[in-house]
Amino acid sequence: MRHHHRPVFARIYARLSGPMEHGGMAEYRDRTLAGLSGRVLEVGAGDGANFPHYPSGVSRVVAVEPEPYLRARALERAETVGVDVDVVEAVAEDLGFADGSFDAAVATLTLCSVDDQDRALREIYRVLRPGGQLRFFEHVRAESAPMRAVQRSLDATVWPHVAGGCHTGRDTQAAVEATGFQITQVDELRFPDFRLNTPVTRHLLGTAVRP
């Protein structure tokens, strides 16, 4: 398994979790997870902030988180919610579950920071049953050329090192489609909705289906 012990970033991320929720993230979690049912895989569960937002139709959540500090917090949160949650240590690129074993998969602010986005998406595709959904909420490549240049510069230098492996400029929608998923819905959002654009302002909230 890849080394994902990032104690400084993990603690900063956990501290930012509360302000993010009050700043609109809680609403986006509700929208991302609305209507899910059955057995759900969550990739990159972090500290478990999604757990309270899963609808009652979900029978079980298997939440993958490789970072030890965040995984411990997710385990604690799993004890406080109404849905059954198993928190496990794994990376998105090597899930270790049987083919077609999940009805849905969830990635929120995760596909930006996996080591190998294409491999992670292939693994998610593999473990979903035919007709299973991938729900995602991710910050993505900017639309304007100047901001894309900023993103490329950040991603090639300091940003992944200070932000837990995050990359600001990934074209996640194209990667999802290239894996073989069929995107059935995608909404473009600004988060945080500041007046000025930042390298992580543009987000997509979408649903994709494995044929």
PDB file of C-alpha atoms in Angstrom:
ATOM      1  CA  MET A   1       0.000   0.000   0.000  1.00  0.00           C
ATOM      2  CA  ARG A   2       1.230   3.504  -0.802  1.00  0.00           C
ATOM      3  CA  HIS A   3       2.410   5.681   2.061  1.00  0.00           C
ATOM      4  CA  HIS A   4      -0.357   8.134   2.981  1.00  0.00           C
ATOM      5  CA  HIS A   5       0.701   9.309   6.433  1.00  0.00           C
ATOM      6  CA  ARG A   6       0.198  13.079   6.245  1.00  0.00           C
ATOM      7  CA  PRO A   7      -0.237  14.141   9.875  1.00  0.00           C
ATOM      8  CA  VAL A   8       0.080  17.910   9.414  1.00  0.00           C
ATOM      9  CA  PHE A   9      -2.296  18.123   6.460  1.00  0.00           C
ATOM     10  CA  ALA A  10      -4.756  15.722   8.093  1.00  0.00           C
ATOM     11  CA  ARG A  11      -5.067  17.885  11.195  1.00  0.00           C
ATOM     12  CA  ILE A  12      -5.433  21.087   9.178  1.00  0.00           C
ATOM     13  CA  TYR A  13      -8.078  19.427   7.002  1.00  0.00           C
ATOM     14  CA  ALA A  14     -10.010  18.252  10.055  1.00  0.00           C
ATOM     15  CA  ARG A  15      -9.957  21.779  11.515  1.00  0.00           C
ATOM     16  CA  LEU A  16     -11.256  23.241   8.257  1.00  0.00           C
ATOM     17  CA  SER A  17     -14.075  20.711   8.056  1.00  0.00           C
ATOM     18  CA  GLY A  18     -16.455  22.672  10.292  1.00  0.00           C
ATOM     19  CA  PRO A  19     -16.106  26.019   8.483  1.00  0.00           C
ATOM     20  CA  MET A  20     -16.464  24.253   5.132  1.00  0.00           C
ATOM     21  CA  GLU A  21     -19.736  22.637   6.227  1.00  0.00           C
ATOM     22  CA  HIS A  22     -21.172  25.981   7.336  1.00  0.00           C
ATOM     23  CA  GLY A  23     -19.908  27.577   4.140  1.00  0.00           C
ATOM     24  CA  GLY A  24     -22.096  25.401   1.928  1.00  0.00           C
ATOM     25  CA  MET A  25     -20.380  22.039   1.829  1.00  0.00           C
ATOM     26  CA  ALA A  26     -23.118  20.362   3.886  1.00  0.00           C
ATOM     27  CA  GLU A  27     -25.673  21.266   1.205  1.00  0.00           C
ATOM     28  CA  TYR A  28     -23.434  19.872  -1.527  1.00  0.00           C
ATOM     29  CA  ARG A  29     -22.981  16.639   0.419  1.00  0.00           C
ATOM     30  CA  ASP A  30     -26.768  16.278   0.619  1.00  0.00           C
ATOM     31  CA  ARG A  31     -27.082  16.844  -3.112  1.00  0.00           C
ATOM     32  CA  THR A  32     -24.283  14.432  -3.936  1.00  0.00           C
ATOM     33  CA  LEU A  33     -25.743  11.602  -1.861  1.00  0.00           C
ATOM     34  CA  ALA A  34     -29.469  12.165  -2.450  1.00  0.00           C
ATOM     35  CA  GLY A  35     -31.397   9.073  -3.509  1.00  0.00           C
ATOM     36  CA  LEU A  36     -28.608   6.554  -3.020  1.00  0.00           C
ATOM     37  CA  SER A  37     -29.548   3.056  -1.904  1.00  0.00           C
ATOM     38  CA  GLY A  38     -28.032  -0.343  -1.332  1.00  0.00           C
ATOM     39  CA  ARG A  39     -24.360  -0.978  -0.733  1.00  0.00           C
ATOM     40  CA  VAL A  40     -22.195   2.113  -1.246  1.00  0.00           C
ATOM     41  CA  LEU A  41     -18.438   2.541  -1.542  1.00  0.00           C
ATOM     42  CA  GLU A  42     -17.011   5.872  -0.423  1.00  0.00           C
ATOM     43  CA  VAL A  43     -13.494   6.529  -1.691  1.00  0.00           C
ATOM     44  CA  GLY A  44     -11.374   8.926   0.346  1.00  0.00           C
ATOM     45  CA  ALA A  45     -13.790   9.310   3.230  1.00  0.00           C
ATOM     46  CA  GLY A  46     -11.529  11.704   5.137  1.00  0.00           C
ATOM     47  CA  ASP A  47     -12.871  12.303   8.631  1.00  0.00           C
ATOM     48  CA  GLY A  48     -16.296  10.935   7.716  1.00  0.00           C
ATOM     49  CA  ALA A  49     -18.050  14.227   7.029  1.00  0.00           C
ATOM     50  CA  ASN A  50     -20.332  12.544   4.489  1.00  0.00           C
ATOM     51  CA  PHE A  51     -21.621   9.930   6.920  1.00  0.00           C
ATOM     52  CA  PRO A  52     -24.510  11.955   8.451  1.00  0.00           C
ATOM     53  CA  HIS A  53     -25.760  12.828   4.966  1.00  0.00           C
ATOM     54  CA  TYR A  54     -26.403   9.316   3.636  1.00  0.00           C
ATOM     55  CA  PRO A  55     -30.119   8.657   3.028  1.00  0.00           C
ATOM     56  CA  SER A  56     -31.986   5.879   4.796  1.00  0.00           C
ATOM     57  CA  GLY A  57     -32.118   3.725   1.669  1.00  0.00           C
ATOM     58  CA  VAL A  58     -28.409   2.978   1.986  1.00  0.00           C
ATOM     59  CA  SER A  59     -27.941  -0.420   3.622  1.00  0.00           C
ATOM     60  CA  ARG A  60     -24.192  -0.150   4.206  1.00  0.00           C
ATOM     61  CA  VAL A  61     -21.324   2.223   3.469  1.00  0.00           C
ATOM     62  CA  VAL A  62     -17.814   0.884   3.029  1.00  0.00           C
ATOM     63  CA  ALA A  63     -15.605   3.931   3.533  1.00  0.00           C
ATOM     64  CA  VAL A  64     -12.018   3.784   2.301  1.00  0.00           C
ATOM     65  CA  GLU A  65      -9.468   6.144   3.872  1.00  0.00           C
ATOM     66  CA  PRO A  66      -5.683   5.621   3.746  1.00  0.00           C
ATOM     67  CA  GLU A  67      -4.602   8.468   6.077  1.00  0.00           C
ATOM     68  CA  PRO A  68      -4.382   7.183   9.690  1.00  0.00           C
ATOM     69  CA  TYR A  69      -5.460  10.323  11.571  1.00  0.00           C
ATOM     70  CA  LEU A  70      -8.435  10.978   9.304  1.00  0.00           C
ATOM     71  CA  ARG A  71      -9.383   7.298   9.343  1.00  0.00           C
ATOM     72  CA  ALA A  72      -9.455   7.326  13.159  1.00  0.00           C
ATOM     73  CA  ARG A  73     -11.783  10.322  13.134  1.00  0.00           C
ATOM     74  CA  ALA A  74     -13.977   8.619  10.547  1.00  0.00           C
ATOM     75  CA  LEU A  75     -14.220   5.545  12.776  1.00  0.00           C
ATOM     76  CA  GLU A  76     -15.409   7.740  15.636  1.00  0.00           C
ATOM     77  CA  ARG A  77     -17.994   9.469  13.464  1.00  0.00           C
ATOM     78  CA  ALA A  78     -19.261   6.153  12.112  1.00  0.00           C
ATOM     79  CA  GLU A  79     -20.440   5.294  15.625  1.00  0.00           C
ATOM     80  CA  THR A  80     -22.721   8.340  15.745  1.00  0.00           C
ATOM     81  CA  VAL A  81     -24.754   8.038  12.522  1.00  0.00           C
ATOM     82  CA  GLY A  82     -27.848   6.096  11.559  1.00  0.00           C
ATOM     83  CA  VAL A  83     -26.380   4.223   8.590  1.00  0.00           C
ATOM     84  CA  ASP A  84     -24.085   1.196   8.942  1.00  0.00           C
ATOM     85  CA  VAL A  85     -20.528   2.293   8.065  1.00  0.00           C
ATOM     86  CA  ASP A  86     -17.395   0.168   7.782  1.00  0.00           C
ATOM     87  CA  VAL A  87     -14.213   2.255   7.693  1.00  0.00           C
ATOM     88  CA  VAL A  88     -11.298   0.434   6.071  1.00  0.00           C
ATOM     89  CA  GLU A  89      -7.699   1.178   5.183  1.00  0.00           C
ATOM     90  CA  ALA A  90      -7.129   1.105   1.439  1.00  0.00           C
ATOM     91  CA  VAL A  91      -6.220   3.329  -1.491  1.00  0.00           C
ATOM     92  CA  ALA A  92      -8.499   4.083  -4.420  1.00  0.00           C
ATOM     93  CA  GLU A  93      -6.038   2.571  -6.882  1.00  0.00           C
ATOM     94  CA  ASP A  94      -6.167  -0.847  -5.168  1.00  0.00           C
ATOM     95  CA  LEU A  95      -9.563  -1.387  -3.584  1.00  0.00           C
ATOM     96  CA  GLY A  96      -9.393  -5.115  -3.011  1.00  0.00           C
ATOM     97  CA  PHE A  97     -13.147  -5.706  -3.348  1.00  0.00           C
ATOM     98  CA  ALA A  98     -14.864  -8.159  -5.685  1.00  0.00           C
ATOM     99  CA  ASP A  99     -16.006  -7.094  -9.133  1.00  0.00           C
ATOM    100  CA  GLY A 100     -19.510  -5.619  -9.157  1.00  0.00           C
ATOM    101  CA  SER A 101     -19.864  -5.656  -5.385  1.00  0.00           C
ATOM    102  CA  PHE A 102     -21.319  -2.154  -4.908  1.00  0.00           C
ATOM    103  CA  ASP A 103     -24.495  -0.429  -6.029  1.00  0.00           C
ATOM    104  CA  ALA A 104     -22.916   3.027  -5.957  1.00  0.00           C
ATOM    105  CA  ALA A 105     -19.647   4.798  -5.320  1.00  0.00           C
ATOM    106  CA  VAL A 106     -18.994   8.263  -3.908  1.00  0.00           C
ATOM    107  CA  ALA A 107     -16.018  10.593  -4.326  1.00  0.00           C
ATOM    108  CA  THR A 108     -16.114  14.033  -2.720  1.00  0.00           C
ATOM    109  CA  LEU A 109     -12.961  16.154  -2.956  1.00  0.00           C
ATOM    110  CA  THR A 110     -11.002  12.938  -3.501  1.00  0.00           C
ATOM    111  CA  LEU A 111     -10.229  12.482  -7.193  1.00  0.00           C
ATOM    112  CA  CYS A 112      -8.057  15.598  -7.062  1.00  0.00           C
ATOM    113  CA  SER A 113      -5.664  13.955  -4.629  1.00  0.00           C
ATOM    114  CA  VAL A 114      -5.406  10.279  -5.569  1.00  0.00           C
ATOM    115  CA  ASP A 115      -1.949   9.357  -6.844  1.00  0.00           C
ATOM    116  CA  ASP A 116      -3.244   7.934 -10.128  1.00  0.00           C
ATOM    117  CA  GLN A 117      -6.669   9.250 -11.100  1.00  0.00           C
ATOM    118  CA  ASP A 118      -7.118   6.978 -14.116  1.00  0.00           C
ATOM    119  CA  ARG A 119      -6.272   3.848 -12.142  1.00  0.00           C
ATOM    120  CA  ALA A 120      -8.528   4.906  -9.273  1.00  0.00           C
ATOM    121  CA  LEU A 121     -11.455   5.403 -11.643  1.00  0.00           C
ATOM    122  CA  ARG A 122     -10.826   2.018 -13.267  1.00  0.00           C
ATOM    123  CA  GLU A 123     -10.965   0.410  -9.823  1.00  0.00           C
ATOM    124  CA  ILE A 124     -14.208   2.210  -8.978  1.00  0.00           C
ATOM    125  CA  TYR A 125     -15.656   1.100 -12.310  1.00  0.00           C
ATOM    126  CA  ARG A 126     -14.602  -2.502 -11.618  1.00  0.00           C
ATOM    127  CA  VAL A 127     -16.230  -2.787  -8.205  1.00  0.00           C
ATOM    128  CA  LEU A 128     -19.523  -1.222  -9.329  1.00  0.00           C
ATOM    129  CA  ARG A 129     -22.259  -3.470 -10.657  1.00  0.00           C
ATOM    130  CA  PRO A 130     -23.575  -2.754 -14.159  1.00  0.00           C
ATOM    131  CA  GLY A 131     -26.006   0.131 -13.779  1.00  0.00           C
ATOM    132  CA  GLY A 132     -24.248   1.302 -10.608  1.00  0.00           C
ATOM    133  CA  GLN A 133     -23.696   5.008 -10.087  1.00  0.00           C
ATOM    134  CA  LEU A 134     -20.642   7.099  -9.355  1.00  0.00           C
ATOM    135  CA  ARG A 135     -21.551  10.302  -7.504  1.00  0.00           C
ATOM    136  CA  PHE A 136     -18.794  12.928  -7.436  1.00  0.00           C
ATOM    137  CA  PHE A 137     -18.209  16.440  -6.128  1.00  0.00           C
ATOM    138  CA  GLU A 138     -14.759  17.653  -7.165  1.00  0.00           C
ATOM    139  CA  HIS A 139     -12.864  20.830  -7.914  1.00  0.00           C
ATOM    140  CA  VAL A 140     -11.587  20.680 -11.473  1.00  0.00           C
ATOM    141  CA  ARG A 141      -9.660  22.341 -14.275  1.00  0.00           C
ATOM    142  CA  ALA A 142     -10.504  26.011 -14.757  1.00  0.00           C
ATOM    143  CA  GLU A 143     -12.205  27.237 -17.907  1.00  0.00           C
ATOM    144  CA  SER A 144      -9.999  30.279 -18.555  1.00  0.00           C
ATOM    145  CA  ALA A 145      -6.506  29.863 -20.018  1.00  0.00           C
ATOM    146  CA  PRO A 146      -4.824  32.195 -17.485  1.00  0.00           C
ATOM    147  CA  MET A 147      -6.237  30.291 -14.508  1.00  0.00           C
ATOM    148  CA  ARG A 148      -5.284  26.972 -16.104  1.00  0.00           C
ATOM    149  CA  ALA A 149      -1.730  28.268 -16.320  1.00  0.00           C
ATOM    150  CA  VAL A 150      -1.832  29.093 -12.608  1.00  0.00           C
ATOM    151  CA  GLN A 151      -3.157  25.609 -11.866  1.00  0.00           C
ATOM    152  CA  ARG A 152      -0.404  23.938 -13.906  1.00  0.00           C
ATOM    153  CA  SER A 153       2.237  25.955 -12.073  1.00  0.00           C
ATOM    154  CA  LEU A 154       0.815  25.128  -8.647  1.00  0.00           C
ATOM    155  CA  ASP A 155       0.395  21.445  -9.452  1.00  0.00           C
ATOM    156  CA  ALA A 156       3.983  21.168 -10.687  1.00  0.00           C
ATOM    157  CA  THR A 157       5.443  22.833  -7.593  1.00  0.00           C
ATOM    158  CA  VAL A 158       4.113  23.425  -4.093  1.00  0.00           C
ATOM    159  CA  TRP A 159       0.408  22.613  -4.045  1.00  0.00           C
ATOM    160  CA  PRO A 160       0.451  18.797  -3.874  1.00  0.00           C
ATOM    161  CA  HIS A 161       3.066  18.960  -1.108  1.00  0.00           C
ATOM    162  CA  VAL A 162       1.121  21.327   1.141  1.00  0.00           C
ATOM    163  CA  ALA A 163      -2.393  20.086   0.312  1.00  0.00           C
ATOM    164  CA  GLY A 164      -2.172  16.348   0.863  1.00  0.00           C
ATOM    165  CA  GLY A 165      -1.483  15.381  -2.736  1.00  0.00           C
ATOM    166  CA  CYS A 166      -4.223  17.606  -4.155  1.00  0.00           C
ATOM    167  CA  HIS A 167      -4.003  18.787  -7.763  1.00  0.00           C
ATOM    168  CA  THR A 168      -5.975  21.885  -8.722  1.00  0.00           C
ATOM    169  CA  GLY A 169      -6.255  21.382 -12.469  1.00  0.00           C
ATOM    170  CA  ARG A 170      -7.396  17.830 -13.199  1.00  0.00           C
ATOM    171  CA  ASP A 171      -9.990  17.359 -15.941  1.00  0.00           C
ATOM    172  CA  THR A 172     -12.016  14.958 -13.858  1.00  0.00           C
ATOM    173  CA  GLN A 173     -15.099  14.868 -16.077  1.00  0.00           C
ATOM    174  CA  ALA A 174     -13.024  13.792 -19.078  1.00  0.00           C
ATOM    175  CA  ALA A 175     -11.283  11.152 -16.959  1.00  0.00           C
ATOM    176  CA  VAL A 176     -14.620   9.749 -15.732  1.00  0.00           C
ATOM    177  CA  GLU A 177     -15.889   9.505 -19.303  1.00  0.00           C
ATOM    178  CA  ALA A 178     -12.639   7.976 -20.568  1.00  0.00           C
ATOM    179  CA  THR A 179     -13.005   5.183 -18.004  1.00  0.00           C
ATOM    180  CA  GLY A 180     -16.257   4.125 -19.658  1.00  0.00           C
ATOM    181  CA  PHE A 181     -18.801   5.792 -17.396  1.00  0.00           C
ATOM    182  CA  GLN A 182     -21.785   7.537 -18.906  1.00  0.00           C
ATOM    183  CA  ILE A 183     -22.343  10.902 -17.261  1.00  0.00           C
ATOM    184  CA  THR A 184     -26.060  11.447 -16.771  1.00  0.00           C
ATOM    185  CA  GLN A 185     -25.951  14.734 -14.881  1.00  0.00           C
ATOM    186  CA  VAL A 186     -23.337  17.344 -14.078  1.00  0.00           C
ATOM    187  CA  ASP A 187     -23.709  20.768 -12.472  1.00  0.00           C
ATOM    188  CA  GLU A 188     -20.982  23.396 -12.396  1.00  0.00           C
ATOM    189  CA  LEU A 189     -20.628  25.201  -9.064  1.00  0.00           C
ATOM    190  CA  ARG A 190     -18.439  27.807  -7.406  1.00  0.00           C
ATOM    191  CA  PHE A 191     -17.126  26.758  -4.008  1.00  0.00           C
ATOM    192  CA  PRO A 192     -16.208  28.680  -1.994  1.00  0.00           C
ATOM    193  CA  ASP A 193     -18.286  31.288  -3.793  1.00  0.00           C
ATOM    194  CA  PHE A 194     -15.868  34.176  -3.453  1.00  0.00           C
ATOM    195  CA  ARG A 195     -16.102  37.207  -5.718  1.00  0.00           C
ATOM    196  CA  LEU A 196     -12.702  36.437  -7.233  1.00  0.00           C
ATOM    197  CA  ASN A 197     -11.821  33.128  -8.829  1.00  0.00           C
ATOM    198  CA  THR A 198      -9.188  30.943  -7.210  1.00  0.00           C
ATOM    199  CA  PRO A 199      -7.437  27.831  -8.571  1.00  0.00           C
ATOM    200  CA  VAL A 200      -9.922  25.678  -6.629  1.00  0.00           C
ATOM    201  CA  THR A 201     -13.149  27.620  -7.248  1.00  0.00           C
ATOM    202  CA  ARG A 202     -14.638  25.607 -10.103  1.00  0.00           C
ATOM    203  CA  HIS A 203     -16.400  22.437  -8.938  1.00  0.00           C
ATOM    204  CA  LEU A 204     -18.496  19.794 -10.645  1.00  0.00           C
ATOM    205  CA  LEU A 205     -21.275  17.851  -8.942  1.00  0.00           C
ATOM    206  CA  GLY A 206     -22.208  14.913 -11.080  1.00  0.00           C
ATOM    207  CA  THR A 207     -23.645  11.445 -11.550  1.00  0.00           C
ATOM    208  CA  ALA A 208     -22.121   8.840 -13.843  1.00  0.00           C
ATOM    209  CA  VAL A 209     -23.366   5.325 -14.566  1.00  0.00           C
ATOM    210  CA  ARG A 210     -21.447   2.176 -15.314  1.00  0.00           C
ATOM    211  CA  PRO A 211     -23.134   0.662 -18.431  1.00  0.00           C
TER     212      PRO A 211
END
